[in-house]
XYZ file of C-alpha atoms in Angstrom:
657
model
C -70.772 -89.441 -151.123
C -69.584 -86.136 -149.698
C -71.239 -86.911 -146.378
C -69.511 -90.269 -146.185
C -66.208 -88.504 -146.734
C -67.115 -86.161 -143.898
C -67.640 -89.180 -141.681
C -64.210 -90.540 -142.550
C -62.669 -87.157 -141.836
C -64.329 -86.992 -138.436
C -63.026 -90.304 -137.110
C -59.569 -91.586 -136.388
C -58.918 -95.284 -136.043
C -56.495 -96.152 -133.269
C -54.741 -99.397 -132.534
C -56.928 -102.327 -131.609
C -60.007 -100.847 -133.282
C -60.549 -97.990 -130.831
C -62.361 -95.115 -132.518
C -61.767 -91.518 -131.508
C -63.918 -88.572 -132.487
C -62.556 -85.176 -133.171
C -61.465 -83.584 -129.939
C -59.971 -86.721 -128.456
C -63.226 -88.215 -127.104
C -62.984 -91.995 -127.282
C -65.810 -93.831 -128.955
C -67.699 -96.422 -126.978
C -66.293 -99.931 -127.090
C -68.034 -103.042 -128.372
C -67.273 -106.720 -127.863
C -64.380 -107.922 -130.001
C -65.979 -111.300 -130.672
C -69.544 -112.585 -130.684
C -68.726 -115.088 -127.950
C -67.517 -112.350 -125.567
C -71.031 -111.262 -124.613
C -72.240 -114.764 -123.748
C -69.082 -115.465 -121.779
C -69.454 -112.218 -119.839
C -73.079 -113.041 -118.966
C -72.108 -116.513 -117.778
C -69.136 -115.185 -115.848
C -71.182 -112.484 -114.117
C -74.422 -114.293 -113.320
C -73.145 -117.841 -112.801
C -71.220 -117.514 -109.586
C -71.340 -117.987 -105.852
C -75.138 -117.913 -105.756
C -75.202 -121.133 -107.751
C -72.640 -122.785 -105.475
C -73.632 -121.776 -101.972
C -77.293 -120.758 -102.198
C -79.087 -122.994 -104.693
C -78.118 -126.390 -103.166
C -79.203 -125.268 -99.706
C -82.544 -123.907 -100.951
C -83.109 -127.080 -102.929
C -82.741 -129.466 -99.982
C -84.532 -127.049 -97.615
C -87.591 -126.704 -99.873
C -88.365 -130.276 -100.797
C -85.355 -131.516 -102.747
C -86.348 -132.429 -106.295
C -89.792 -130.893 -105.712
C -88.104 -127.472 -105.538
C -87.314 -127.866 -109.239
C -91.006 -127.314 -110.050
C -91.308 -123.725 -108.711
C -87.725 -123.053 -109.772
C -88.361 -123.861 -113.447
C -91.740 -122.100 -113.415
C -90.119 -118.925 -112.075
C -87.311 -119.341 -114.606
C -89.680 -119.568 -117.575
C -92.130 -116.921 -116.392
C -89.693 -114.392 -114.954
C -86.018 -115.266 -115.292
C -85.511 -115.722 -119.026
C -87.946 -112.993 -120.216
C -86.580 -110.356 -117.831
C -82.994 -111.329 -118.611
C -83.601 -110.846 -122.328
C -85.583 -107.659 -121.768
C -82.672 -105.971 -120.003
C -80.155 -107.185 -122.579
C -82.328 -105.934 -125.453
C -82.795 -102.502 -123.899
C -79.026 -102.116 -123.599
C -78.317 -103.444 -127.098
C -81.030 -101.329 -128.729
C -80.109 -98.084 -126.963
C -76.344 -98.663 -127.178
C -75.797 -97.058 -123.765
C -76.246 -98.022 -120.121
C -77.570 -96.635 -116.866
C -79.725 -93.516 -116.952
C -79.391 -93.055 -120.708
C -80.530 -96.593 -121.522
C -83.913 -95.871 -119.978
C -84.448 -92.839 -122.160
C -86.421 -95.435 -124.083
C -89.124 -94.487 -121.562
C -88.185 -91.169 -119.868
C -90.927 -91.371 -117.241
C -89.160 -94.437 -115.816
C -85.639 -93.131 -116.327
C -85.023 -93.538 -112.607
C -84.698 -97.300 -113.192
C -81.186 -96.641 -114.481
C -80.181 -94.746 -111.339
C -81.778 -97.271 -108.961
C -80.068 -100.262 -110.563
C -76.688 -98.502 -110.606
C -76.934 -97.702 -106.880
C -77.841 -101.315 -106.086
C -74.871 -102.530 -108.123
C -72.559 -100.126 -106.290
C -73.711 -101.445 -102.908
C -73.353 -105.030 -104.137
C -69.796 -104.418 -105.318
C -68.893 -103.081 -101.885
C -69.844 -106.173 -99.905
C -69.158 -108.742 -102.629
C -65.437 -108.057 -102.688
C -65.341 -108.666 -98.942
C -66.253 -112.262 -99.804
C -63.301 -112.267 -102.179
C -61.085 -111.029 -99.337
C -62.203 -113.950 -97.154
C -61.650 -116.365 -100.027
C -58.123 -115.033 -100.595
C -57.387 -115.387 -96.879
C -58.465 -119.035 -96.873
C -56.602 -119.647 -100.127
C -53.359 -118.198 -98.775
C -53.844 -120.173 -95.553
C -54.162 -123.413 -97.549
C -50.536 -123.339 -98.723
C -49.305 -125.376 -95.785
C -48.699 -128.978 -94.855
C -51.625 -128.926 -92.386
C -54.706 -126.761 -92.694
C -54.875 -124.281 -89.791
C -58.563 -125.031 -89.196
C -58.069 -128.806 -89.059
C -57.128 -128.969 -85.370
C -57.076 -127.067 -82.085
C -54.030 -125.711 -80.296
C -53.664 -122.396 -82.136
C -53.607 -118.966 -80.574
C -57.139 -118.184 -81.775
C -58.606 -121.342 -80.205
C -60.348 -120.520 -76.929
C -62.861 -123.271 -76.188
C -61.997 -125.710 -78.947
C -62.568 -129.451 -78.968
C -61.054 -131.542 -81.740
C -63.216 -134.613 -82.265
C -62.173 -137.763 -84.097
C -64.185 -140.839 -84.910
C -63.183 -144.001 -83.093
C -65.334 -147.145 -83.053
C -68.383 -145.109 -84.067
C -68.159 -142.731 -81.101
C -66.810 -139.204 -80.977
C -64.026 -138.941 -78.436
C -61.646 -136.310 -77.187
C -58.930 -136.679 -74.618
C -59.996 -133.541 -72.797
C -63.515 -134.802 -72.147
C -64.557 -137.578 -69.811
C -66.691 -140.409 -71.153
C -69.705 -139.396 -69.053
C -69.527 -135.903 -70.519
C -69.670 -137.346 -74.015
C -72.592 -139.659 -73.379
C -75.702 -139.129 -75.531
C -74.172 -136.149 -77.346
C -74.789 -135.843 -81.064
C -72.200 -133.602 -82.660
C -73.516 -131.643 -85.641
C -71.133 -129.919 -87.983
C -71.578 -126.481 -86.479
C -71.037 -127.970 -83.077
C -71.807 -125.665 -80.206
C -71.537 -127.686 -77.023
C -71.435 -126.669 -73.378
C -69.030 -128.327 -70.981
C -69.395 -128.645 -67.229
C -68.382 -125.016 -66.693
C -71.127 -123.814 -69.092
C -68.553 -122.552 -71.587
C -69.355 -122.787 -75.266
C -67.313 -125.483 -76.991
C -66.689 -125.133 -80.743
C -64.957 -127.246 -83.339
C -61.671 -125.908 -84.826
C -63.249 -124.884 -88.163
C -65.853 -122.676 -86.518
C -63.287 -121.127 -84.194
C -60.986 -120.389 -87.124
C -63.866 -118.606 -88.902
C -65.185 -116.688 -85.897
C -61.998 -115.946 -83.970
C -59.237 -115.854 -86.564
C -60.932 -114.627 -89.761
C -63.717 -112.466 -88.355
C -62.514 -111.786 -84.812
C -66.227 -111.390 -84.281
C -67.613 -109.027 -81.640
C -70.901 -109.312 -79.804
C -72.903 -107.033 -82.096
C -73.056 -104.354 -84.764
C -72.800 -101.689 -82.079
C -69.321 -103.019 -81.203
C -67.351 -102.562 -84.455
C -63.911 -102.738 -82.885
C -60.687 -102.182 -84.820
C -59.905 -103.062 -88.420
C -58.526 -106.578 -88.917
C -55.481 -105.704 -90.948
C -54.894 -109.187 -92.350
C -58.365 -109.218 -93.926
C -57.987 -105.553 -94.861
C -54.855 -106.350 -96.871
C -56.695 -109.186 -98.605
C -59.497 -106.745 -99.450
C -56.982 -104.258 -100.845
C -55.349 -107.037 -102.864
C -58.761 -108.052 -104.265
C -59.576 -104.500 -105.351
C -56.171 -104.014 -106.968
C -56.668 -107.249 -108.905
C -60.143 -106.132 -110.021
C -58.837 -102.754 -111.191
C -55.936 -104.225 -113.165
C -58.346 -106.506 -115.005
C -60.929 -103.850 -115.932
C -58.924 -100.621 -116.201
C -58.869 -100.853 -120.002
C -62.583 -101.596 -120.221
C -64.119 -104.626 -121.881
C -61.085 -105.116 -124.111
C -59.092 -106.238 -121.069
C -61.805 -107.727 -118.847
C -63.204 -109.671 -121.815
C -59.902 -111.473 -122.279
C -59.583 -112.225 -118.557
C -63.073 -113.730 -118.469
C -62.066 -116.382 -121.006
C -60.090 -117.836 -118.106
C -62.183 -116.877 -115.068
C -65.520 -117.977 -116.560
C -64.421 -121.349 -117.942
C -61.781 -122.675 -115.529
C -64.203 -123.123 -112.580
C -66.049 -125.793 -114.565
C -62.865 -127.836 -114.794
C -62.422 -127.577 -111.035
C -66.088 -128.435 -110.464
C -65.838 -131.682 -112.388
C -62.590 -132.596 -110.614
C -64.205 -131.981 -107.210
C -67.353 -133.879 -108.204
C -65.353 -136.937 -109.269
C -63.306 -136.822 -106.072
C -66.342 -136.308 -103.832
C -68.263 -139.124 -105.503
C -65.627 -141.596 -104.336
C -66.155 -140.735 -100.666
C -68.279 -142.870 -98.318
C -71.769 -141.439 -97.860
C -71.705 -139.414 -101.100
C -74.698 -141.262 -102.573
C -76.769 -140.574 -99.452
C -76.066 -136.883 -99.915
C -77.255 -136.940 -103.535
C -80.450 -138.794 -102.565
C -81.122 -136.279 -99.810
C -80.484 -133.436 -102.274
C -82.837 -134.625 -105.024
C -85.477 -136.721 -103.235
C -88.777 -134.860 -103.834
C -91.055 -133.798 -101.012
C -94.165 -132.563 -102.814
C -95.857 -131.427 -99.613
C -93.460 -128.469 -99.540
C -95.089 -126.945 -102.635
C -97.992 -125.657 -100.543
C -95.598 -123.489 -98.523
C -95.465 -119.876 -99.751
C -91.847 -119.518 -98.661
C -90.807 -122.195 -101.172
C -92.081 -120.049 -104.039
C -90.493 -116.926 -102.571
C -87.155 -118.745 -102.341
C -87.477 -119.953 -105.948
C -88.276 -116.472 -107.248
C -85.520 -114.793 -105.261
C -83.001 -117.390 -106.445
C -83.946 -116.697 -110.072
C -83.473 -112.960 -109.601
C -80.218 -113.560 -107.768
C -78.585 -115.942 -110.251
C -79.924 -114.194 -113.377
C -78.722 -110.797 -112.052
C -82.027 -109.114 -112.828
C -82.695 -105.554 -111.709
C -79.112 -104.499 -110.991
C -78.333 -102.862 -114.346
C -75.428 -105.111 -115.298
C -77.291 -106.940 -118.088
C -78.190 -103.628 -119.715
C -74.512 -102.685 -119.639
C -73.401 -105.995 -121.154
C -76.051 -105.711 -123.864
C -75.001 -102.153 -124.668
C -71.568 -103.424 -125.739
C -73.165 -105.648 -128.401
C -73.212 -104.637 -132.027
C -76.676 -103.573 -133.119
C -77.236 -106.714 -135.197
C -75.951 -109.188 -132.602
C -78.136 -112.273 -132.041
C -78.590 -111.972 -128.290
C -81.752 -114.121 -128.390
C -79.711 -117.260 -128.986
C -77.263 -116.222 -126.274
C -80.158 -115.841 -123.834
C -81.273 -119.447 -124.318
C -77.709 -120.781 -123.999
C -77.185 -118.723 -120.855
C -80.377 -120.024 -119.227
C -79.366 -123.637 -119.841
C -75.833 -122.991 -118.542
C -77.072 -121.181 -115.444
C -79.501 -123.909 -114.424
C -77.034 -126.665 -115.277
C -74.354 -125.029 -113.142
C -76.738 -124.816 -110.192
C -77.555 -128.519 -110.443
C -73.870 -129.404 -110.823
C -72.932 -127.307 -107.799
C -75.631 -129.071 -105.794
C -74.117 -132.453 -106.618
C -70.660 -131.234 -105.585
C -71.881 -129.813 -102.288
C -74.155 -132.661 -101.240
C -71.715 -135.432 -102.065
C -69.306 -133.866 -99.597
C -72.071 -133.138 -97.056
C -73.153 -136.775 -97.312
C -69.587 -137.793 -96.535
C -69.481 -135.398 -93.562
C -72.701 -136.835 -92.178
C -71.267 -140.338 -92.584
C -68.037 -139.456 -90.780
C -69.821 -137.659 -87.952
C -72.571 -140.297 -87.740
C -75.329 -137.705 -87.958
C -78.019 -136.612 -90.401
C -77.337 -134.420 -93.422
C -79.660 -131.658 -92.243
C -77.318 -131.139 -89.290
C -74.333 -130.418 -91.523
C -76.025 -128.446 -94.338
C -75.398 -124.716 -94.489
C -76.005 -121.787 -96.829
C -74.169 -118.617 -97.833
C -70.779 -117.815 -96.279
C -71.324 -120.613 -93.770
C -71.139 -123.162 -96.578
C -68.013 -121.773 -98.252
C -66.068 -120.868 -95.116
C -67.254 -123.438 -92.556
C -68.920 -126.507 -94.069
C -66.631 -127.100 -97.034
C -63.362 -126.324 -95.175
C -64.485 -128.832 -92.543
C -65.150 -131.416 -95.234
C -61.832 -130.758 -96.957
C -59.962 -131.189 -93.675
C -61.283 -134.773 -93.503
C -59.929 -135.711 -96.943
C -56.486 -137.140 -97.730
C -54.252 -134.440 -99.175
C -56.463 -131.787 -97.589
C -54.299 -128.719 -98.438
C -54.355 -129.552 -102.168
C -58.155 -129.830 -102.278
C -58.489 -126.679 -100.196
C -56.299 -124.719 -102.617
C -58.372 -126.066 -105.507
C -61.716 -125.245 -103.910
C -60.901 -121.688 -102.854
C -59.266 -120.931 -106.178
C -62.547 -122.004 -107.775
C -64.449 -119.692 -105.390
C -62.133 -116.804 -106.292
C -62.624 -117.347 -110.019
C -66.392 -117.647 -109.658
C -66.504 -114.403 -107.708
C -63.997 -112.406 -109.695
C -65.739 -112.366 -113.063
C -68.940 -111.338 -111.267
C -67.017 -108.483 -109.678
C -65.453 -107.448 -113.002
C -68.834 -106.922 -114.606
C -70.320 -105.345 -111.488
C -67.698 -102.604 -111.326
C -67.751 -102.132 -115.106
C -71.540 -101.680 -114.900
C -71.243 -98.820 -112.406
C -68.372 -97.149 -114.269
C -70.042 -97.460 -117.691
C -73.380 -96.108 -116.446
C -71.668 -92.943 -115.165
C -69.295 -92.548 -118.116
C -72.225 -92.815 -120.540
C -73.862 -89.935 -118.689
C -70.873 -87.612 -119.162
C -68.923 -89.041 -122.122
C -67.412 -85.711 -123.171
C -65.756 -85.448 -119.766
C -64.806 -89.025 -118.906
C -63.869 -90.487 -122.299
C -60.886 -88.232 -122.867
C -57.379 -89.658 -122.682
C -56.965 -91.614 -119.432
C -59.884 -90.115 -117.534
C -61.965 -93.286 -117.639
C -59.062 -95.303 -116.205
C -58.660 -92.728 -113.439
C -62.388 -92.707 -112.756
C -62.417 -96.518 -112.559
C -59.635 -96.320 -109.984
C -61.680 -93.787 -108.014
C -64.753 -96.071 -107.969
C -62.640 -99.049 -106.827
C -61.021 -96.951 -104.101
C -64.411 -95.659 -102.932
C -65.757 -99.226 -102.737
C -62.645 -100.227 -100.802
C -63.146 -97.431 -98.263
C -66.796 -98.387 -97.746
C -65.787 -102.022 -97.380
C -63.469 -101.237 -94.473
C -66.444 -101.226 -92.096
C -66.948 -104.902 -93.025
C -63.420 -106.012 -92.099
C -63.612 -104.832 -88.506
C -64.406 -107.109 -85.566
C -68.069 -106.302 -86.044
C -67.809 -106.280 -89.821
C -69.797 -109.472 -90.414
C -72.897 -107.756 -89.017
C -72.460 -104.843 -91.446
C -71.840 -107.316 -94.274
C -75.105 -109.145 -93.583
C -76.938 -105.808 -93.381
C -75.692 -104.817 -96.849
C -76.309 -108.286 -98.235
C -79.897 -108.468 -96.989
C -81.217 -104.954 -97.565
C -79.259 -103.434 -100.461
C -80.820 -105.873 -102.941
C -83.420 -108.111 -101.215
C -86.973 -107.439 -102.394
C -86.159 -104.095 -104.024
C -84.961 -105.738 -107.251
C -88.424 -107.317 -107.588
C -89.896 -103.818 -107.795
C -87.316 -102.781 -110.365
C -88.164 -105.818 -112.495
C -91.846 -104.865 -112.315
C -91.191 -101.271 -113.411
C -88.983 -102.493 -116.272
C -91.878 -104.537 -117.663
C -94.296 -101.631 -117.275
C -91.868 -99.220 -118.948
C -91.157 -101.378 -122.004
C -94.379 -103.324 -122.533
C -97.030 -100.833 -121.444
C -95.518 -97.372 -121.942
C -93.031 -97.759 -124.794
C -95.201 -100.455 -126.335
C -94.573 -104.178 -126.599
C -95.363 -104.250 -130.334
C -92.924 -101.438 -131.034
C -90.270 -103.161 -128.933
C -90.902 -106.393 -130.857
C -90.302 -104.472 -134.075
C -87.081 -103.089 -132.612
C -85.913 -106.599 -131.727
C -86.693 -107.689 -135.291
C -84.597 -104.770 -136.570
C -81.660 -106.077 -134.511
C -82.037 -109.808 -135.158
C -83.496 -109.785 -138.670
C -86.444 -111.994 -137.651
C -89.362 -112.083 -135.217
C -88.834 -113.818 -131.896
C -91.323 -116.135 -130.209
C -94.481 -114.181 -129.209
C -94.292 -115.831 -125.797
C -91.657 -113.250 -124.814
C -94.088 -110.416 -125.493
C -96.814 -112.155 -123.505
C -94.416 -112.505 -120.575
C -93.230 -108.889 -120.754
C -96.832 -107.677 -120.840
C -98.564 -109.957 -118.347
C -96.715 -112.891 -116.783
C -93.424 -111.233 -115.794
C -94.904 -108.116 -114.122
C -97.411 -110.340 -112.307
C -94.549 -112.596 -111.261
C -92.495 -109.660 -109.905
C -95.423 -108.075 -108.100
C -96.586 -111.397 -106.684
C -93.110 -112.257 -105.400
C -92.794 -108.785 -103.903
C -96.094 -109.106 -102.017
C -95.260 -112.613 -100.772
C -91.851 -111.377 -99.621
C -93.524 -108.563 -97.686
C -95.964 -111.008 -96.088
C -93.162 -113.399 -95.094
C -90.757 -110.639 -94.054
C -88.971 -110.891 -90.734
C -86.205 -108.683 -89.400
C -82.638 -109.631 -90.148
C -80.917 -112.058 -87.778
C -77.413 -113.478 -87.710
C -77.082 -117.072 -86.564
C -74.028 -117.991 -84.536
C -73.166 -121.163 -82.636
C -73.682 -119.183 -79.433
C -77.211 -118.217 -80.465
C -79.168 -115.950 -82.772
C -78.160 -112.286 -82.866
C -81.099 -109.941 -83.407
C -80.265 -106.626 -85.039
C -81.267 -103.507 -83.095
C -83.999 -101.249 -84.411
C -81.626 -98.537 -85.605
C -79.698 -101.073 -87.736
C -82.947 -102.288 -89.334
C -83.821 -98.645 -90.060
C -80.419 -98.137 -91.703
C -81.016 -101.241 -93.822
C -84.406 -100.085 -95.072
C -83.019 -96.598 -95.694
C -80.342 -98.166 -97.874
C -82.969 -100.150 -99.754
C -85.230 -97.114 -100.199
C -82.363 -94.885 -101.305
C -82.072 -96.743 -104.594
C -85.712 -97.299 -105.520
C -86.837 -93.773 -104.576
C -85.198 -92.394 -107.732
C -87.819 -94.112 -109.909
C -90.643 -91.765 -108.825
C -88.338 -88.782 -108.157
C -87.149 -88.609 -111.769
C -90.688 -87.834 -112.936
C -91.012 -84.374 -111.289
C -87.343 -83.716 -112.011
C -87.867 -84.159 -115.773
C -91.041 -82.069 -115.634
C -89.062 -79.253 -114.009
C -86.024 -79.751 -116.243
C -87.971 -79.445 -119.498
C -90.682 -77.111 -118.162
C -93.425 -79.445 -119.264
C -97.090 -78.468 -119.061
C -100.324 -80.414 -119.411
C -100.062 -80.255 -123.207
C -96.494 -81.607 -123.304
C -96.554 -83.923 -120.281
C -97.243 -86.888 -122.543
C -93.744 -86.494 -124.011
C -92.384 -88.256 -120.917
C -93.973 -91.371 -122.402
C -92.065 -91.045 -125.692
C -88.515 -92.356 -126.237
C -85.770 -89.787 -126.143
C -82.664 -89.521 -128.297
C -83.342 -92.317 -130.784
C -81.254 -92.177 -133.949
C -82.283 -93.030 -137.491
C -81.309 -96.700 -137.394
C -83.450 -97.152 -134.257
C -86.657 -95.871 -135.836
C -89.359 -97.588 -137.830
C -90.668 -95.727 -140.890
C -93.833 -94.698 -139.059
C -91.821 -93.295 -136.143
C -90.350 -90.490 -138.263
C -91.518 -87.104 -137.020
C -92.284 -88.352 -133.520
C -91.758 -85.675 -130.910
C -89.819 -86.275 -127.721
C -88.298 -84.300 -124.881
C -84.948 -85.049 -126.538
C -85.930 -82.546 -129.245
C -86.218 -79.670 -126.785
C -84.340 -76.475 -127.407
C -81.627 -76.182 -124.763
C -82.131 -72.464 -124.148
C -85.909 -72.139 -124.135
C -86.483 -75.666 -122.781
C -89.619 -76.022 -124.884
C -90.946 -79.254 -126.307
C -93.866 -78.094 -128.412
C -94.161 -76.872 -132.002
C -92.583 -73.493 -131.153
C -89.160 -75.097 -130.702
C -86.538 -73.603 -132.942
C -85.153 -77.045 -133.821
C -88.020 -79.191 -135.188
C -87.590 -82.927 -135.229
C -87.206 -83.264 -138.990
C -84.208 -80.945 -138.905
C -82.945 -82.812 -135.884
C -82.694 -85.989 -137.992
C -80.767 -84.177 -140.719
C -78.389 -82.738 -138.154
C -77.753 -86.162 -136.611
C -77.367 -88.113 -139.842
C -73.581 -88.207 -139.519
C -73.760 -89.499 -135.948
C -76.194 -92.183 -137.099
C -73.856 -93.322 -139.851
C -71.011 -93.520 -137.382
C -73.145 -95.856 -135.267
C -74.050 -97.945 -138.317
C -70.427 -98.224 -139.372
C -69.394 -99.205 -135.851
C -72.135 -101.846 -135.704
C -71.015 -103.388 -138.966
C -74.042 -102.232 -141.018
C -73.720 -100.983 -144.602
C -74.294 -97.239 -144.523
C -76.648 -97.012 -147.487
C -78.482 -100.282 -146.932
C -78.720 -99.778 -143.182
C -80.385 -96.370 -143.441
C -82.486 -96.949 -146.536
C -83.605 -100.323 -145.210
C -84.668 -98.830 -141.911
C -86.732 -95.796 -142.745
C -86.203 -94.842 -146.339
C -83.861 -91.906 -145.767
C -81.283 -91.420 -148.498
C -77.913 -89.723 -148.388
């Protein structure tokens, strides 16, 4: 009882449930409600990738037939790896480098994923800046990209449909003969000048002010720069207080887009040609299944929409209470993610079917992916609808909400991973808030190179190489670390300790065999099918110079190189020898409630004496004494996780207070 009183004397409860240790170091936060974790996962992972990437990949790779490799990749890789990362975070109670102390030899996974997330945050908020620009531009009686005649229009032709033929007063009838006008129309008139439609010119000339290549960056576009600054300020204000503030915001940002989606789907379904778009979207073409690229696209889409390998899921899981049922949340998330992708496909292809009907062309001529879909194809479609400004405001507000909750979690993941590494420094007073501001400002500065006249080329470079196939390697190493080094049976026992029951053995089979094979197979197929980055414009295909490709691969290698580099670093740090090298395979820093009875007395590099840096039996602080010294810290964790102090400890490993 005296030790429990000591615990009470060592903590101070602040307002809102914040716990502070002696010395003013804030305790780590947890989710206020059980639903917060699921909502955060949905808000982060279900986003723009579902809206602008999945529908395009689906129609490109055989329509309904694409569902076969998609669901196989989901079951074999997506769901198991998603739950693996969440469980590691929930079990360890920390994120980043410290979370992978569960397997110190692969501790570099935490660094690699944090670097990838930092790069992703940099270019992702540029998309938010573009979305804000379009949103602000929609508050007008006539959309600025609906017609020619603006200062940014150079070689613009505004086509309208009359009697089934596309006409324009500035073109003669013989010039228009036998011309099919696709959505991204790039025509040449008699003077060999490129002729673009008003939507494409608004995107290229007004929004991007695009130059001829990455080697011609030009000046900063201050209108987009201000939108980028506005986006970062909004992100900071929503996450500055940690998950207590961002969790509340995500109740709005994660749920409201679904309302807008259903409104847009109902409206689009009433348009002529909508049914043709749906048929084109879902009609299966089974011959596509023999194409390797189809399977690569399915696997990459799963990694992209499930946010695997970027460290964010480990962070979200680390905010769970130890006994939280994340297994049920994983299943709900998977259903929501896939359902959102299918819903987004219906929304996109109903409007693309209408565009093809209006332009009297085929759907494959109007379909686009990525930024081209959100900032060219859909704005063009909206401009054809009655009440165009209203639907434009609605659509881009939906895009902003879908992107914002992803950005909230992305920045929180980077901040939390670093704060968990130095909690005694960054959890005092308002230091975490200040550090969050520093990270946002640093991302903003790096993003400035993407809002220049050549910024779109830098954006595509970051987008393609900072994540790309590298996250497949990280997923592979995660499976090896947990299933083969830490031990899949031990990890299953740990999951049972958290949930109170055994989960389906299929998860263990996936972690051990199917998921690592899936990651490695996808990685090898991606290498085989690799081609250098290109940027497609109406004027032609821009091929990146060799030095830019080298920069891209350097950026990709910079993150993953920490996985092997941490091995010699830990050997040097703890002065390991051949007799103690095996300790890199043992978990480090586990507390009493994380141990099975048979794990008591297990040695680890976390038991090393700080001065002598020894890890063998000559250490002055043997592991048994280490447990006694940490018993108070363990009880604090049990109290915070809602576990009865006596029952939690006695029920775990038989230790009594």
